[in-house]
XYZ file of C-alpha atoms in Angstrom:
390
model
C 0.000 0.000 0.000
C 1.478 3.290 -1.058
C 1.611 6.229 1.381
C -0.076 9.354 0.038
C 2.241 12.328 0.651
C -0.594 14.745 0.134
C -2.122 13.739 3.481
C 1.186 14.486 5.181
C 1.343 17.866 3.571
C -2.179 18.620 4.759
C -1.605 17.199 8.271
C 1.488 19.209 9.146
C -0.171 22.629 8.938
C -3.178 21.282 10.824
C -0.982 19.930 13.654
C 0.886 23.212 13.832
C -2.369 25.179 14.102
C -3.741 22.883 16.828
C -0.473 23.132 18.803
C -0.464 26.885 18.513
C -4.076 27.105 19.744
C -3.324 24.834 22.695
C -0.306 26.907 23.718
C -2.319 30.094 23.467
C -5.034 28.647 25.684
C -2.460 27.553 28.319
C -0.775 30.945 28.269
C -4.095 32.728 28.676
C -4.988 30.521 31.621
C -1.626 31.074 33.292
C -1.834 34.816 32.744
C -5.375 34.904 34.102
C -4.307 32.997 37.225
C -1.287 35.230 37.693
C -3.445 38.320 37.378
C -6.071 36.892 39.729
C -3.650 36.032 42.578
C -1.980 39.476 42.808
C -5.349 41.152 42.508
C -6.711 39.182 45.468
C -3.506 39.806 47.398
C -3.558 43.577 46.892
C -7.266 43.680 47.622
C -6.605 41.947 50.942
C -3.747 44.333 51.671
C -6.015 47.288 51.006
C -8.654 45.914 53.375
C -5.972 45.327 55.996
C -4.711 48.905 55.774
C -8.282 50.126 56.179
C -8.635 47.909 59.282
C -11.283 45.775 57.599
C -9.895 42.468 58.820
C -12.909 40.339 57.903
C -12.736 41.355 54.242
C -8.937 41.087 54.299
C -9.150 37.486 55.494
C -11.634 36.612 52.737
C -9.335 38.166 50.124
C -6.270 36.334 51.414
C -8.149 33.041 51.505
C -9.089 33.607 47.865
C -5.453 34.361 47.033
C -4.260 31.199 48.814
C -6.796 29.085 46.948
C -5.601 30.508 43.633
C -1.943 29.954 44.530
C -1.618 27.435 47.376
C 2.178 27.336 47.068
C 2.631 30.974 48.102
C 4.026 30.793 51.638
C 3.875 34.536 52.263
C 0.101 34.490 51.868
C -0.116 31.668 54.395
C 1.957 33.630 56.883
C -0.173 36.727 56.355
C -3.337 34.702 56.839
C -2.016 33.044 60.000
C -1.051 36.397 61.512
C -4.473 37.805 60.738
C -6.223 34.877 62.382
C -4.044 35.278 65.481
C -4.720 39.018 65.712
C -8.443 38.337 65.538
C -8.244 35.738 68.299
C -9.044 32.833 65.957
C -6.164 30.788 67.311
C -7.370 27.398 66.061
C -7.451 28.640 62.481
C -4.023 30.260 62.889
C -2.620 26.979 64.189
C -4.070 25.083 61.224
C -2.445 27.498 58.768
C 0.984 27.145 60.384
C 0.607 23.361 60.758
C -0.197 23.163 57.044
C 3.020 25.039 56.288
C 5.060 22.737 58.540
C 3.613 19.685 56.805
C 4.927 20.793 53.419
C 8.027 18.900 52.350
C 9.125 21.648 49.951
C 9.271 24.364 52.623
C 12.665 26.043 52.966
C 14.494 25.815 56.329
C 14.021 29.541 57.006
C 10.291 29.363 56.284
C 10.004 26.234 58.430
C 11.606 28.075 61.354
C 9.293 31.006 60.716
C 6.253 28.721 60.717
C 7.442 27.088 63.944
C 7.753 30.518 65.508
C 4.271 31.390 64.272
C 2.674 28.312 65.814
C 4.457 29.015 69.100
C 2.966 32.511 69.088
C -0.471 31.015 68.385
C -0.239 28.729 71.419
C 1.025 31.564 73.604
C -1.841 33.847 72.647
C -4.319 31.025 73.170
C -2.965 30.400 76.679
C -1.894 26.829 75.874
C 1.345 27.146 77.804
C 2.363 23.482 77.692
C 2.076 23.347 73.897
C 3.705 26.760 73.589
C 6.641 25.565 75.676
C 7.117 22.549 73.413
C 6.949 24.710 70.290
C 9.355 27.309 71.703
C 11.952 24.691 72.630
C 12.100 23.644 68.971
C 13.394 27.125 68.132
C 16.768 26.513 69.787
C 19.716 27.280 67.480
C 17.491 29.342 65.159
C 17.292 33.111 64.548
C 14.317 33.095 66.924
C 16.283 31.607 69.828
C 16.532 34.777 71.935
C 12.870 35.633 71.488
C 11.811 32.071 72.255
C 13.872 31.976 75.446
C 12.333 35.232 76.641
C 8.901 33.733 76.005
C 9.919 30.620 77.959
C 11.020 32.842 80.839
C 7.590 34.475 80.846
C 5.914 31.047 80.881
C 8.018 29.779 83.780
C 7.484 32.979 85.745
C 3.752 32.751 85.170
C 3.695 29.129 86.323
C 6.184 29.875 89.144
C 8.575 27.216 87.871
C 11.628 28.978 89.270
C 14.254 26.222 88.656
C 13.367 26.138 84.942
C 13.379 29.934 84.793
C 16.799 30.024 86.464
C 18.138 27.513 83.934
C 16.953 29.626 80.986
C 18.382 32.798 82.573
C 21.796 31.136 83.020
C 21.816 29.973 79.393
C 20.913 33.423 78.092
C 23.577 35.003 80.299
C 26.175 32.553 79.024
C 25.140 33.142 75.396
C 25.498 36.913 75.779
C 21.794 37.496 75.147
C 21.535 40.084 77.918
C 22.339 40.647 81.575
C 20.052 38.375 83.583
C 21.987 38.400 86.856
C 19.376 40.461 88.736
C 16.508 38.338 87.456
C 18.405 35.147 88.256
C 18.882 36.426 91.816
C 15.106 36.884 92.063
C 14.536 33.321 90.891
C 16.926 32.069 93.573
C 15.146 34.185 96.179
C 11.791 32.739 95.119
C 13.164 29.209 95.535
C 14.604 30.178 98.916
C 11.226 31.541 100.004
C 9.578 28.237 99.103
C 12.213 26.339 101.079
C 11.794 28.679 104.055
C 8.026 28.168 104.039
C 8.710 24.412 104.291
C 11.128 24.980 107.197
C 14.124 24.071 105.006
C 16.149 27.016 106.249
C 19.611 25.677 105.465
C 18.654 25.007 101.836
C 17.196 28.508 101.641
C 20.424 29.899 103.088
C 22.528 28.271 100.354
C 20.283 29.687 97.626
C 20.430 33.187 99.112
C 24.224 33.127 99.353
C 24.258 32.201 95.655
C 21.825 35.037 94.925
C 24.041 37.570 96.713
C 27.074 36.359 94.764
C 25.116 36.463 91.488
C 23.836 40.030 91.919
C 25.800 41.897 94.636
C 23.987 45.155 93.863
C 20.501 43.694 94.287
C 18.533 44.636 97.390
C 16.319 41.607 97.803
C 18.932 38.848 98.346
C 20.559 40.610 101.312
C 17.234 41.396 103.003
C 16.052 37.803 102.507
C 19.400 36.490 103.751
C 19.160 38.607 106.908
C 15.632 37.300 107.517
C 16.745 33.668 107.315
C 19.791 34.289 109.518
C 17.556 35.971 112.083
C 15.203 32.973 112.044
C 18.232 30.733 112.680
C 19.050 32.823 115.800
C 22.123 34.258 114.122
C 21.270 37.864 114.934
C 24.862 39.108 114.676
C 25.275 37.636 111.185
C 21.936 39.132 110.194
C 23.040 42.540 111.465
C 26.293 42.376 109.515
C 24.331 41.430 106.395
C 22.165 44.518 106.785
C 25.274 46.652 107.288
C 26.535 45.350 103.934
C 23.175 46.246 102.444
C 23.473 49.814 103.772
C 26.983 50.096 102.337
C 26.400 48.421 98.953
C 22.813 49.450 98.165
C 21.799 52.261 100.542
C 18.639 52.962 98.530
C 17.262 49.680 99.885
C 17.738 50.533 103.564
C 14.173 51.935 103.993
C 12.794 48.532 103.000
C 15.020 46.828 105.560
C 14.290 49.332 108.370
C 11.636 47.236 110.221
C 13.866 44.147 110.104
C 16.871 46.203 111.153
C 15.076 47.286 114.336
C 14.395 43.685 115.330
C 17.908 42.512 114.503
C 19.508 45.464 116.338
C 17.513 44.707 119.468
C 18.467 41.020 119.382
C 22.162 41.715 118.738
C 22.462 44.674 121.147
C 23.349 47.184 118.425
C 20.703 49.856 119.102
C 23.182 52.727 119.463
C 25.081 51.726 116.336
C 21.776 51.426 114.490
C 20.709 54.921 115.568
C 23.985 56.313 114.215
C 23.562 54.406 110.972
C 19.976 55.580 110.514
C 20.916 59.185 111.341
C 23.649 59.153 108.729
C 21.464 57.752 105.970
C 18.506 59.940 106.888
C 20.669 63.066 106.664
C 21.876 61.969 103.216
C 18.475 60.843 101.893
C 15.418 61.667 104.020
C 12.947 58.799 104.088
C 9.663 58.240 105.906
C 10.645 54.672 106.778
C 13.998 55.741 108.221
C 12.162 58.508 110.075
C 9.744 56.010 111.654
C 12.669 53.777 112.627
C 14.432 56.648 114.399
C 11.239 57.545 116.266
C 10.718 53.883 117.240
C 14.265 53.667 118.619
C 13.608 56.794 120.701
C 16.443 58.704 119.079
C 16.503 62.429 119.913
C 16.944 64.873 117.027
C 20.328 66.565 116.965
C 18.912 70.076 116.716
C 17.756 71.754 119.925
C 14.368 73.405 120.142
C 14.227 77.202 119.906
C 12.570 77.523 123.307
C 15.473 75.733 124.981
C 13.563 72.565 125.779
C 15.111 69.253 124.900
C 13.128 67.908 121.948
C 11.613 64.460 122.211
C 11.826 61.775 119.549
C 8.582 62.953 117.959
C 10.289 66.183 117.010
C 11.811 64.238 114.129
C 8.526 64.724 112.326
C 8.701 68.497 112.742
C 12.300 68.585 111.541
C 11.298 66.464 108.572
C 8.651 69.040 107.685
C 11.287 71.767 107.645
C 13.240 69.803 105.048
C 10.348 68.836 102.770
C 6.544 69.056 102.935
C 4.920 65.811 104.042
C 1.311 65.185 104.898
C 2.300 61.788 106.307
C 4.840 63.300 108.720
C 2.389 66.013 109.764
C -0.305 63.402 110.420
C 1.997 61.252 112.549
C 3.216 64.252 114.547
C -0.303 65.493 115.172
C -1.386 62.043 116.443
C 0.726 62.573 119.574
C -0.078 66.232 120.133
C -2.892 67.936 122.021
C -5.008 70.576 120.342
C -6.382 73.608 122.183
C -9.856 72.335 121.361
C -9.354 68.663 122.127
C -12.896 67.646 121.170
C -12.078 68.255 117.496
C -8.877 66.208 117.556
C -10.397 62.775 116.666
C -12.260 64.149 113.642
C -9.208 66.041 112.384
C -6.960 63.024 112.949
C -9.362 60.719 111.117
C -9.493 63.063 108.124
C -5.697 63.324 107.987
C -5.247 59.558 108.308
C -7.681 59.032 105.450
C -5.902 61.599 103.263
C -2.391 60.341 103.987
C -3.064 56.606 103.620
C -2.749 56.566 99.781
C 0.549 58.438 100.113
C 2.056 55.501 101.998
C 1.644 53.119 99.077
C 4.327 51.937 96.676
C 3.963 52.601 92.944
C 5.300 50.599 90.021
C 7.480 52.789 87.818
C 6.572 50.719 84.736
C 2.763 50.605 84.865
C 1.766 52.808 87.822
C 0.151 49.970 89.802
C -0.036 50.976 93.475
C 0.029 48.648 96.478
C 0.276 48.919 100.235
C 3.201 46.479 100.267
C 6.402 46.535 98.263
C 6.612 44.023 95.401
C 9.758 42.735 93.744
C 7.636 41.418 90.842
C 4.830 43.753 89.811
C 1.472 41.936 89.809
C 0.207 44.390 87.212
C 2.798 44.378 84.414
C 5.029 41.497 85.610
C 8.144 43.718 85.673
C 10.988 42.967 88.069
C 12.437 45.641 90.394
C 9.988 48.242 89.104
C 8.900 49.389 92.579
C 11.176 52.077 94.052
C 11.989 51.677 97.726
C 10.116 54.896 98.476
C 6.530 55.769 99.266
C 4.266 57.529 96.779
C 4.597 60.813 98.682
C 8.376 60.696 98.299
C 8.426 60.118 94.538
C-alpha cells in the first residue's frame, strides 16, 4: 500500500495550528491565574490597611486558593487569624506550612515561631513551651527563650526559669543576673516556708554572689539568719546592704530594728539611721528613728530638749509631708481637744494613699512593696520609696 504524501502535507499545517491554539489557551490561563492572585492579594492588603480584617481574610483566603504554594500568603493569613483571636485557624495554617516537604528551612523556622505565638496567645502554655523549645539554634532563639522565661514565671517554675536565665547570660543574650537572683530568692522563700532554712540559706548566698547590687537577696538572707538565731550575722548582712545598696535601707528598716535589738546594736543602728537619713530623708527611716527613741540633733528654739517625735517636725522643715504632719499630730494635744479625733481621722484618710508603693513601669499601686509587679510582671519596678516621696 502506497503512502499518500498529500495527506502528510495537509496534516502538518493542521498539527501546527492545533499546537499553537493549545499553547495560546495555556498561556491565557496562566496569565489569568497570575493576574487573579496578585489582585486578590492587593485587595486583601487594602482591606488590611483600612482595618477591615474580615474582608482582608476573605481576600487572602481567595489568594491562597488561587496559589496554594505561596508561603507569604499563608503567613499573612495566620497572623491575621491570630490578631483576631481565631487561634485554632491560625494553628491550622501554620501546621499546614510545617507539613509541606518543599518548605525552605528559614520558612520552616518562621512557621514554627508562628505556631508558638499562636499557642502563647491562646494560653496553651504546655504546647507553647514545646513549640518554643524547637526554636533553639534558630534566629528566633533569643525571642523564644524570653517567652519561655515568661511562661516559667507565670507558672512559678523557678528552677526552669533560672536555667533559661543562666543559658541566656552565658550566650550573651543580655544581663540576667538580677533576674536570676530573684529566681533564687523565690526558691529560697519556698524552702523557708517548708522549714528548710539551710537550703534557703545556700540559695540566698548564691543570689548575693550572682547580683551583689541587688537589694532583695541581702534582706532575705538577713531574715533567714535571724530565724536561725544568728542575729549578729543578720546585722552584719544589713550593714553590707546599707553600704552596697543604701537605697534599699528603707525597705530593711523594720527588720533592722528587730535585729539590732536582738544583737544589742541599738546605738550603732541609731547612728547608721541618722547618717542615711541626713543623706536621703525617708519616711521609713524617720519612723525607725522615732521607734528607737532617738533624739533629734537640733535643739528646740525655746530651749527645751526635743523628744523623739520632734523628728517629724524637723522632717517638715526639710520637705513638705502630709504623712509626717499626720503622725506628729497624732501625739499632740489641740487647744480644742474635742475636734482632735475628727481632724486626725481626716488626715489619716488623706495620707493613707501616700504611703503606698507605685510601680514605675505601669503605675500599679500597692500597700506592700513588690519585687515582681502583679500588674505588668516587671521585676524591680517598685522604688523603695513611698508615693509621697516620689
